[in-house]
Each structure stands twice: as C-alpha cells, then as structure tokens.
Amino acid sequence: MDTSLTLLSVGTEIPADRDAAARDLLGLTAAALASPDLAGGVTPTLEKLVRDTAAVGSAYFQTDTRALTYRVRAATGEMPQTDGMQAVAAHGLPADTPLMRALERAQAPLFFDDTRRSPETQGFPELGVASVAAAPVRDADGRLLGAFLMHTFEPHVWQTQEATLFSMVCGTVAALAGRLAAEEEARAAREAALRALGLALEARDRETQGHTDRVTGLATRFARRLGWTDAACETLRWGAYLHDIGKIAVPDAVLLKPGRLDPEEWTVMRSHVHAGVRFAQALNFLPPGALAVIQDHHERWDGSGYPRSLAGEQISLQGRLFALCDVYDALTSDRPYRAAWTHEQTTRELRSLSGIHFDPGLVEAFIALTETRPDSGPRDPQD
C-alpha cells in the first residue's frame, strides 16, 4: 500500500485514484450548486467528510444576525449526547463563542487537534468534542454566511490530506450558501413589494385597513397547521397579499359605496378577480399557487361562487383555504355599517356554511386553529 496516501493516525485511506477523487469532488460541487435548498446541497458534502476523514460528525451553521447565533442548518454523522450539544442543536452556537469569534477574523480553515489546549475552543470539551476543524463560509463580497465544522470524540492530529479536502469542500459550500443567500434576499424583496401593493389597496379602501396583514398571517398559520411546506406557505402568502389587488380597477363609486350594490354594480365589483389575475400575471415571478388564491377565493363549494362557478375540489386548495380566512377576518372586523362579530358568532356562521360556501374538510380544522392564539395559547373566552 502507498502509505503516502494513507492517514496513518486513523487508518483512513485517501482514494489512490486522484482522477476519481477529483471527479467525485466535482460531482459533489455540481450537485450542491444545483440544489434548491441549503440542507439538500450541503448534506452530501458533510457525508463525504465523515466518510473520507477521521471526523465522526460534521455540520453547517448558518449566521442568524437577529438572534446573534449560528444555527445548525445541516448535520450528519455522530453528535455528542451531552446536554450542551442538545442545546446547540436546538438553539445554535452563540456568536460570542470563542471559536466563532476566531472564524469571523479567519480567512482560512482552523484546525484544533485537542480542544482542551486551545483558548479558541473553550467550551467544546464540555460539549463532548475533542478535536475540531472549522472554516468560515463567506460570499463573494466577503460577508460571513456561516461556518463549517467537523469533529472527533478523541484528540486527533488533522492530516494534510484531511485539511486539503476540508478546504476544498468549504469552497463548494460557500458557493452554494452565497447563491441561496442572494436568492433569499431577492425573495424577501419581492415579498416586501407584494405586501406594499396589498397595503396600497387598503389605503384606498379604508374599511379594510389591517386586513391584508391579518388575513395573510392567519392563512399562513392555517397552512402550517395542515403541514404545508415552507415553499407552499410562501406561495400562499404571496397570493394572500394580492388577493384583492384587482379592486384597483374598480371605480370609487362602486368600491367605496356605503350602501348595498345594485346588480350592475355587483358585476363591476366581481370583475376585480379577472383584473387581479391579469395584474398578477404581469409580475411574471408569481407561482401558480399564488395566482390560484387571487382567482379562486370567491368560489364556493356548492358552485355558486365567482368568477368561474367552480365547485368542490375543482377549486384550488389555496383558494378554499384562503376563503375561510378571508371571511373570518371580514366578519370579526368592524365595518362602518356593522360592528365586528364575536368569535362565537363567526364560527357558528362558518359551520352553517360548511359544504355550501366552504370546504367541509377544512372548516373544523380552521375553527380549531382560531381557538388558539398565534403563540398556541388558548383563546380568551371574552374575545
């Protein structure tokens, strides 16, 4: 055996075929950069570190500037079963941890053979980590995005081959994290713009002030309660911001009329759905689920809604879910022509319209949601 390619201290062999090793690393890089999410892109890289070095576990920590911590976004291998490590898994590493402070200044990976002997790794022996390799992950502008760590349970002298592999895969993670951070910033900017559009409509229709944020928050809570993914919740939220954006095209004489609308005025009012879909499609980046909220939230389970008279499951799930939230918020909010209904009055109305106006499979789940506060505490009976 060619011992120059062997990690003698741990008996782990670096692949003898360097071309194969290079292809392996390039394959990991391509897969990581194509990944739609951080965990999916990083995990194969973490697994390679555990497979091809002495590390028993590896993790990627992402910067959370609001909480002043580095939170675990992906991890693989064995983790110490200590109370301290359980706290790290749940809450992250504080930004003022000596190692994280050192990484903020570092431009290259740091290797610590024995965490008991270095001030930078203070606290790690108590976590159950005996040796650690750590690297800062930065974007192209040098902004710190996170940190990449691998560890052992016993002191270990990190070998040149291990250090080389660790440094190379850190570059892959930096590229992926940088791309996803830029995409997240773009999504946040888009969401802020969509919310601003929804709030602009409220400024015109003074009766509904606060409705956009309330109904969007309620719909998002309901979707999460039903187990929707983060991406599906985001799509729903974007549609919720714009659900009545078509009312921009409705004349003030109709939109702001204090009394009942006559049949001709109702025709004009209902046209806001088609106008809203047209406006939303012009944005280009809205996913189909967001458009479905705009198009379907006035449809009814029995087919008596508008604009397409859809019935039952012909109506998108996004539209059926949002319709409940929209009506609930409308009924429990004050209007110039009536006082807000109580929670009890509103839930009785929703139940009476189950299978007529609303999806009967959603009504009880929605009412159960409204019985709790957003922090999951019980609702005050006087509300």
CSV table of C-alpha atoms in Angstrom, one decimal:
chain,number,residue,atom,x,y,z
A,1,MET,CA,0.0,0.0,0.0
A,2,ASP,CA,1.2,3.5,-0.8
A,3,THR,CA,1.4,4.9,2.7
A,4,SER,CA,1.9,8.4,1.4
A,5,LEU,CA,-1.8,8.4,0.6
A,6,THR,CA,-2.9,6.9,3.9
A,7,LEU,CA,-4.0,8.8,7.1
A,8,LEU,CA,-1.7,6.8,9.3
A,9,SER,CA,-3.1,8.2,12.6
A,10,VAL,CA,-6.6,6.8,12.0
A,11,GLY,CA,-6.1,4.2,9.2
A,12,THR,CA,-8.4,6.1,6.8
A,13,GLU,CA,-7.2,5.8,3.2
A,14,ILE,CA,-7.4,8.7,0.7
A,15,PRO,CA,-8.5,7.4,-2.7
A,16,ALA,CA,-5.5,6.3,-4.7
A,17,ASP,CA,-7.1,7.3,-8.0
A,18,ARG,CA,-6.7,11.0,-7.9
A,19,ASP,CA,-8.7,11.4,-11.1
A,20,ALA,CA,-11.6,9.5,-9.5
A,21,ALA,CA,-11.3,11.7,-6.3
A,22,ALA,CA,-11.4,14.8,-8.4
A,23,ARG,CA,-14.4,13.6,-10.3
A,24,ASP,CA,-16.1,12.7,-7.0
A,25,LEU,CA,-15.5,16.2,-5.7
A,26,LEU,CA,-16.6,17.9,-8.9
A,27,GLY,CA,-19.8,15.8,-8.8
A,28,LEU,CA,-20.5,16.9,-5.3
A,29,THR,CA,-19.9,20.5,-6.3
A,30,ALA,CA,-22.3,20.3,-9.3
A,31,ALA,CA,-25.0,18.6,-7.2
A,32,ALA,CA,-24.6,21.2,-4.4
A,33,LEU,CA,-24.8,24.2,-6.7
A,34,ALA,CA,-27.9,22.8,-8.4
A,35,SER,CA,-29.7,22.1,-5.1
A,36,PRO,CA,-32.8,24.2,-4.5
A,37,ASP,CA,-32.1,24.3,-0.7
A,38,LEU,CA,-29.1,24.6,1.6
A,39,ALA,CA,-29.6,21.3,3.6
A,40,GLY,CA,-30.0,19.2,0.4
A,41,GLY,CA,-26.9,20.8,-1.2
A,42,VAL,CA,-24.7,20.6,1.9
A,43,THR,CA,-25.5,17.2,3.3
A,44,PRO,CA,-23.7,15.1,0.6
A,45,THR,CA,-20.6,17.2,1.3
A,46,LEU,CA,-20.9,16.6,5.0
A,47,GLU,CA,-21.3,12.9,4.4
A,48,LYS,CA,-18.1,12.9,2.3
A,49,LEU,CA,-16.1,14.5,5.1
A,50,VAL,CA,-17.3,11.8,7.6
A,51,ARG,CA,-16.6,9.1,5.1
A,52,ASP,CA,-13.1,10.2,4.0
A,53,THR,CA,-11.6,11.7,7.1
A,54,ALA,CA,-11.3,10.9,10.8
A,55,ALA,CA,-14.3,13.1,11.6
A,56,VAL,CA,-17.3,11.3,13.2
A,57,GLY,CA,-19.6,14.1,12.6
A,58,SER,CA,-19.9,17.3,10.6
A,59,ALA,CA,-22.3,20.3,10.4
A,60,TYR,CA,-23.0,23.5,8.7
A,61,PHE,CA,-24.0,26.5,10.9
A,62,GLN,CA,-25.7,29.5,9.3
A,63,THR,CA,-25.4,33.0,10.6
A,64,ASP,CA,-28.6,34.3,12.3
A,65,THR,CA,-27.8,38.0,12.8
A,66,ARG,CA,-31.1,38.7,14.6
A,67,ALA,CA,-30.5,36.2,17.3
A,68,LEU,CA,-26.7,36.6,17.4
A,69,THR,CA,-26.2,32.9,16.9
A,70,TYR,CA,-25.0,30.3,14.3
A,71,ARG,CA,-27.9,27.9,13.8
A,72,VAL,CA,-27.5,24.3,12.6
A,73,ARG,CA,-28.8,24.0,9.0
A,74,ALA,CA,-27.4,20.6,8.1
A,75,ALA,CA,-25.6,17.9,10.0
A,76,THR,CA,-24.5,14.3,9.5
A,77,GLY,CA,-22.7,11.6,11.4
A,78,GLU,CA,-22.5,11.2,15.2
A,79,MET,CA,-23.1,14.0,17.6
A,80,PRO,CA,-22.1,14.0,21.3
A,81,GLN,CA,-25.1,13.1,23.5
A,82,THR,CA,-24.4,15.9,26.0
A,83,ASP,CA,-26.9,18.5,27.3
A,84,GLY,CA,-24.7,21.2,25.9
A,85,MET,CA,-24.8,19.7,22.4
A,86,GLN,CA,-28.5,19.2,22.6
A,87,ALA,CA,-28.8,23.0,23.4
A,88,VAL,CA,-26.6,23.7,20.4
A,89,ALA,CA,-28.8,21.6,18.1
A,90,ALA,CA,-31.9,23.4,19.3
A,91,HIS,CA,-30.6,27.0,19.6
A,92,GLY,CA,-27.3,27.2,17.8
A,93,LEU,CA,-23.9,28.4,18.9
A,94,PRO,CA,-23.8,31.9,20.3
A,95,ALA,CA,-21.9,34.4,18.1
A,96,ASP,CA,-19.6,35.3,21.1
A,97,THR,CA,-18.3,31.7,21.4
A,98,PRO,CA,-14.5,32.0,21.2
A,99,LEU,CA,-14.4,29.7,18.1
A,100,MET,CA,-17.0,31.6,16.2
A,101,ARG,CA,-15.2,34.9,17.0
A,102,ALA,CA,-12.0,33.4,15.7
A,103,LEU,CA,-13.8,32.3,12.5
A,104,GLU,CA,-15.1,35.9,12.0
A,105,ARG,CA,-11.5,37.0,11.7
A,106,ALA,CA,-10.2,33.9,9.8
A,107,GLN,CA,-9.7,33.8,6.1
A,108,ALA,CA,-8.9,30.0,6.0
A,109,PRO,CA,-10.0,26.9,7.9
A,110,LEU,CA,-8.8,26.4,11.5
A,111,PHE,CA,-7.7,23.0,12.9
A,112,PHE,CA,-7.6,22.1,16.6
A,113,ASP,CA,-6.1,18.7,17.5
A,114,ASP,CA,-7.1,18.9,21.1
A,115,THR,CA,-9.9,21.2,22.2
A,116,ARG,CA,-8.6,21.2,25.8
A,117,ARG,CA,-5.4,23.0,24.8
A,118,SER,CA,-6.7,26.0,22.8
A,119,PRO,CA,-8.5,29.1,24.1
A,120,GLU,CA,-10.4,29.3,20.8
A,121,THR,CA,-12.1,26.0,21.6
A,122,GLN,CA,-13.1,26.9,25.1
A,123,GLY,CA,-16.4,25.1,25.9
A,124,PHE,CA,-16.0,22.4,23.3
A,125,PRO,CA,-14.6,19.7,25.7
A,126,GLU,CA,-17.8,20.2,27.7
A,127,LEU,CA,-19.9,19.6,24.5
A,128,GLY,CA,-18.1,16.3,24.0
A,129,VAL,CA,-15.9,17.4,21.1
A,130,ALA,CA,-12.2,16.5,21.5
A,131,SER,CA,-10.9,17.9,18.2
A,132,VAL,CA,-12.5,20.1,15.6
A,133,ALA,CA,-11.9,21.6,12.2
A,134,ALA,CA,-13.8,24.8,11.4
A,135,ALA,CA,-14.0,27.1,8.4
A,136,PRO,CA,-15.7,30.4,7.8
A,137,VAL,CA,-18.1,30.4,4.8
A,138,ARG,CA,-18.2,33.7,3.0
A,139,ASP,CA,-19.9,35.1,-0.1
A,140,ALA,CA,-18.1,36.7,-3.0
A,141,ASP,CA,-18.1,40.1,-1.1
A,142,GLY,CA,-16.5,38.6,2.0
A,143,ARG,CA,-19.7,38.6,4.0
A,144,LEU,CA,-19.8,35.9,6.6
A,145,LEU,CA,-22.7,33.5,5.8
A,146,GLY,CA,-21.9,30.7,8.3
A,147,ALA,CA,-19.4,28.2,9.5
A,148,PHE,CA,-18.5,24.6,8.5
A,149,LEU,CA,-17.4,22.2,11.3
A,150,MET,CA,-16.2,18.6,11.6
A,151,HIS,CA,-15.3,16.9,14.8
A,152,THR,CA,-14.0,13.8,16.6
A,153,PHE,CA,-14.7,12.4,20.1
A,154,GLU,CA,-11.0,11.8,20.8
A,155,PRO,CA,-8.0,14.1,20.2
A,156,HIS,CA,-6.8,13.9,16.6
A,157,VAL,CA,-4.0,15.4,14.7
A,158,TRP,CA,-5.6,16.6,11.4
A,159,GLN,CA,-3.6,15.3,8.4
A,160,THR,CA,-2.6,17.3,5.3
A,161,GLN,CA,-5.0,15.3,3.1
A,162,GLU,CA,-7.9,15.9,5.5
A,163,ALA,CA,-7.1,19.6,5.6
A,164,THR,CA,-7.0,19.8,1.8
A,165,LEU,CA,-10.3,18.0,1.4
A,166,PHE,CA,-11.9,20.2,4.1
A,167,SER,CA,-10.7,23.4,2.4
A,168,MET,CA,-11.9,22.3,-1.0
A,169,VAL,CA,-15.4,21.3,0.1
A,170,CYS,CA,-15.7,24.6,2.1
A,171,GLY,CA,-15.4,26.4,-1.2
A,172,THR,CA,-18.3,24.4,-2.6
A,173,VAL,CA,-20.5,25.2,0.5
A,174,ALA,CA,-19.6,28.9,0.2
A,175,ALA,CA,-20.7,29.0,-3.4
A,176,LEU,CA,-24.0,27.3,-2.6
A,177,ALA,CA,-24.6,29.4,0.5
A,178,GLY,CA,-23.8,32.6,-1.4
A,179,ARG,CA,-26.3,31.7,-4.2
A,180,LEU,CA,-29.0,30.8,-1.8
A,181,ALA,CA,-28.4,33.9,0.3
A,182,ALA,CA,-28.8,36.1,-2.8
A,183,GLU,CA,-32.0,34.2,-3.7
A,184,GLU,CA,-33.3,34.7,-0.2
A,185,GLU,CA,-32.7,38.4,-0.4
A,186,ALA,CA,-34.5,38.5,-3.8
A,187,ARG,CA,-37.4,36.6,-2.3
A,188,ALA,CA,-37.6,39.0,0.7
A,189,ALA,CA,-37.5,42.0,-1.6
A,190,ARG,CA,-40.3,40.5,-3.8
A,191,GLU,CA,-42.4,39.7,-0.7
A,192,ALA,CA,-42.0,43.3,0.6
A,193,ALA,CA,-43.1,44.6,-2.7
A,194,LEU,CA,-46.2,42.4,-2.8
A,195,ARG,CA,-47.1,43.4,0.7
A,196,ALA,CA,-46.7,47.0,-0.2
A,197,LEU,CA,-49.2,46.5,-3.1
A,198,GLY,CA,-51.7,45.0,-0.8
A,199,LEU,CA,-51.3,47.8,1.7
A,200,ALA,CA,-51.7,50.4,-1.0
A,201,LEU,CA,-55.1,49.0,-1.8
A,202,GLU,CA,-56.0,49.3,1.9
A,203,ALA,CA,-55.1,52.9,1.8
A,204,ARG,CA,-57.8,53.4,-0.8
A,205,ASP,CA,-60.4,51.1,0.8
A,206,ARG,CA,-60.3,52.5,4.3
A,207,GLU,CA,-62.8,49.9,5.6
A,208,THR,CA,-60.3,47.1,5.2
A,209,GLN,CA,-57.3,48.6,6.9
A,210,GLY,CA,-55.2,45.9,8.6
A,211,HIS,CA,-57.0,43.2,6.7
A,212,THR,CA,-54.0,42.3,4.5
A,213,ASP,CA,-51.6,41.5,7.3
A,214,ARG,CA,-54.2,39.8,9.4
A,215,VAL,CA,-55.6,37.5,6.8
A,216,THR,CA,-52.1,36.7,5.4
A,217,GLY,CA,-50.9,35.8,8.9
A,218,LEU,CA,-54.0,33.7,9.6
A,219,ALA,CA,-53.7,31.8,6.2
A,220,THR,CA,-50.0,31.1,6.8
A,221,ARG,CA,-50.8,29.7,10.3
A,222,PHE,CA,-53.5,27.5,8.9
A,223,ALA,CA,-51.3,26.2,6.2
A,224,ARG,CA,-48.6,25.4,8.7
A,225,ARG,CA,-51.1,23.7,10.9
A,226,LEU,CA,-52.1,21.5,8.0
A,227,GLY,CA,-48.4,20.6,7.4
A,228,TRP,CA,-47.7,22.6,4.3
A,229,THR,CA,-44.1,23.1,3.3
A,230,ASP,CA,-42.3,26.4,3.8
A,231,ALA,CA,-42.3,26.9,0.0
A,232,ALA,CA,-46.1,26.2,-0.2
A,233,CYS,CA,-46.7,28.6,2.7
A,234,GLU,CA,-44.6,31.3,0.9
A,235,THR,CA,-46.7,30.8,-2.3
A,236,LEU,CA,-49.9,31.1,-0.3
A,237,ARG,CA,-48.6,34.2,1.5
A,238,TRP,CA,-47.7,35.9,-1.8
A,239,GLY,CA,-51.2,35.3,-3.2
A,240,ALA,CA,-52.8,36.5,0.1
A,241,TYR,CA,-51.0,39.8,-0.2
A,242,LEU,CA,-52.6,40.3,-3.7
A,243,HIS,CA,-55.9,38.6,-3.2
A,244,ASP,CA,-58.0,41.7,-3.9
A,245,ILE,CA,-55.4,43.6,-6.0
A,246,GLY,CA,-57.9,43.7,-8.9
A,247,LYS,CA,-60.0,46.2,-6.9
A,248,ILE,CA,-57.6,48.8,-8.0
A,249,ALA,CA,-59.6,48.7,-11.3
A,250,VAL,CA,-63.0,49.1,-9.5
A,251,PRO,CA,-64.3,52.7,-9.6
A,252,ASP,CA,-64.6,54.6,-6.3
A,253,ALA,CA,-68.3,55.0,-6.8
A,254,VAL,CA,-68.6,51.2,-6.5
A,255,LEU,CA,-65.7,50.2,-4.2
A,256,LEU,CA,-66.5,52.9,-1.6
A,257,LYS,CA,-70.3,52.9,-1.9
A,258,PRO,CA,-71.6,52.9,1.7
A,259,GLY,CA,-74.8,51.0,0.9
A,260,ARG,CA,-75.8,47.8,-1.0
A,261,LEU,CA,-74.6,47.4,-4.5
A,262,ASP,CA,-77.2,47.0,-7.3
A,263,PRO,CA,-76.9,44.1,-9.8
A,264,GLU,CA,-74.9,46.2,-12.3
A,265,GLU,CA,-72.5,47.4,-9.6
A,266,TRP,CA,-72.0,43.8,-8.4
A,267,THR,CA,-71.0,42.9,-11.9
A,268,VAL,CA,-68.4,45.6,-11.8
A,269,MET,CA,-67.2,44.6,-8.3
A,270,ARG,CA,-66.9,40.9,-9.3
A,271,SER,CA,-64.7,41.9,-12.3
A,272,HIS,CA,-61.9,42.6,-9.8
A,273,VAL,CA,-61.0,38.9,-9.8
A,274,HIS,CA,-60.2,38.9,-13.6
A,275,ALA,CA,-58.4,42.2,-13.2
A,276,GLY,CA,-56.4,40.9,-10.3
A,277,VAL,CA,-55.2,37.8,-12.1
A,278,ARG,CA,-54.3,39.9,-15.1
A,279,PHE,CA,-52.2,42.3,-12.9
A,280,ALA,CA,-50.6,39.4,-11.0
A,281,GLN,CA,-49.6,37.5,-14.2
A,282,ALA,CA,-47.8,40.7,-15.4
A,283,LEU,CA,-45.4,40.3,-12.4
A,284,ASN,CA,-44.0,37.1,-14.1
A,285,PHE,CA,-42.5,35.6,-10.9
A,286,LEU,CA,-45.6,34.7,-9.1
A,287,PRO,CA,-46.1,30.8,-8.8
A,288,PRO,CA,-49.3,29.2,-9.9
A,289,GLY,CA,-50.4,28.7,-6.3
A,290,ALA,CA,-50.3,32.4,-5.6
A,291,LEU,CA,-52.4,33.1,-8.7
A,292,ALA,CA,-54.9,30.5,-7.5
A,293,VAL,CA,-55.5,32.4,-4.3
A,294,ILE,CA,-56.4,35.5,-6.4
A,295,GLN,CA,-58.6,33.6,-8.8
A,296,ASP,CA,-60.4,31.2,-6.6
A,297,HIS,CA,-61.0,32.8,-3.2
A,298,HIS,CA,-64.5,33.9,-4.1
A,299,GLU,CA,-65.6,30.5,-5.4
A,300,ARG,CA,-67.9,28.4,-3.3
A,301,TRP,CA,-68.0,24.7,-2.5
A,302,ASP,CA,-71.5,24.3,-4.0
A,303,GLY,CA,-70.6,26.1,-7.2
A,304,SER,CA,-72.5,29.3,-6.5
A,305,GLY,CA,-69.3,31.5,-6.3
A,306,TYR,CA,-67.5,33.5,-8.9
A,307,PRO,CA,-65.9,34.1,-11.4
A,308,ARG,CA,-65.9,30.6,-12.8
A,309,SER,CA,-68.7,28.9,-10.7
A,310,LEU,CA,-66.3,26.1,-9.7
A,311,ALA,CA,-67.5,23.5,-7.2
A,312,GLY,CA,-65.9,21.2,-4.7
A,313,GLU,CA,-62.3,20.2,-5.4
A,314,GLN,CA,-62.4,22.0,-8.8
A,315,ILE,CA,-61.5,24.9,-6.6
A,316,SER,CA,-57.8,25.0,-5.8
A,317,LEU,CA,-56.8,24.1,-2.2
A,318,GLN,CA,-55.2,27.5,-1.9
A,319,GLY,CA,-58.5,29.2,-2.8
A,320,ARG,CA,-60.5,27.0,-0.5
A,321,LEU,CA,-58.2,27.6,2.5
A,322,PHE,CA,-57.9,31.3,1.9
A,323,ALA,CA,-61.7,31.8,1.5
A,324,LEU,CA,-62.2,30.7,5.1
A,325,CYS,CA,-59.5,33.1,6.4
A,326,ASP,CA,-60.8,35.9,4.3
A,327,VAL,CA,-64.4,35.6,5.5
A,328,TYR,CA,-63.4,35.0,9.1
A,329,ASP,CA,-61.4,38.2,9.2
A,330,ALA,CA,-64.1,40.2,7.4
A,331,LEU,CA,-66.8,39.1,9.9
A,332,THR,CA,-64.6,39.6,13.0
A,333,SER,CA,-63.6,43.2,11.9
A,334,ASP,CA,-65.6,46.4,12.4
A,335,ARG,CA,-67.2,47.9,9.4
A,336,PRO,CA,-69.0,51.3,9.1
A,337,TYR,CA,-72.3,49.6,8.6
A,338,ARG,CA,-71.9,47.0,11.4
A,339,ALA,CA,-69.9,46.0,14.5
A,340,ALA,CA,-67.5,43.1,14.4
A,341,TRP,CA,-69.0,39.8,15.1
A,342,THR,CA,-67.8,37.8,18.1
A,343,HIS,CA,-65.6,34.7,17.6
A,344,GLU,CA,-68.6,32.5,18.6
A,345,GLN,CA,-71.0,34.2,16.1
A,346,THR,CA,-68.4,33.8,13.4
A,347,THR,CA,-67.7,30.2,14.0
A,348,ARG,CA,-71.4,29.4,14.0
A,349,GLU,CA,-71.7,31.1,10.6
A,350,LEU,CA,-68.7,29.1,9.2
A,351,ARG,CA,-70.2,25.8,10.4
A,352,SER,CA,-73.6,26.7,8.9
A,353,LEU,CA,-71.9,27.3,5.5
A,354,SER,CA,-69.8,24.2,5.6
A,355,GLY,CA,-70.4,22.2,2.5
A,356,ILE,CA,-72.2,25.2,0.9
A,357,HIS,CA,-69.7,28.1,0.9
A,358,PHE,CA,-66.7,26.3,2.4
A,359,ASP,CA,-64.8,23.0,2.0
A,360,PRO,CA,-66.3,20.8,4.8
A,361,GLY,CA,-62.9,19.1,5.2
A,362,LEU,CA,-61.3,22.4,6.2
A,363,VAL,CA,-63.9,24.1,8.4
A,364,GLU,CA,-63.4,22.3,11.7
A,365,ALA,CA,-59.6,22.4,11.4
A,366,PHE,CA,-59.8,26.1,10.7
A,367,ILE,CA,-62.1,26.7,13.7
A,368,ALA,CA,-59.7,24.7,15.9
A,369,LEU,CA,-56.9,27.0,14.7
A,370,THR,CA,-58.9,30.1,15.7
A,371,GLU,CA,-59.4,28.7,19.2
A,372,THR,CA,-55.7,29.3,19.8
A,373,ARG,CA,-53.5,32.4,19.8
A,374,PRO,CA,-50.6,32.5,17.3
A,375,ASP,CA,-48.3,31.5,20.2
A,376,SER,CA,-50.5,28.4,20.7
A,377,GLY,CA,-52.0,29.7,23.9
A,378,PRO,CA,-55.8,29.3,24.5
A,379,ARG,CA,-58.1,32.0,23.3
A,380,ASP,CA,-59.6,34.3,25.9
A,381,PRO,CA,-63.3,33.3,26.1
A,382,GLN,CA,-64.2,37.1,26.1
A,383,ASP,CA,-62.6,37.6,22.7
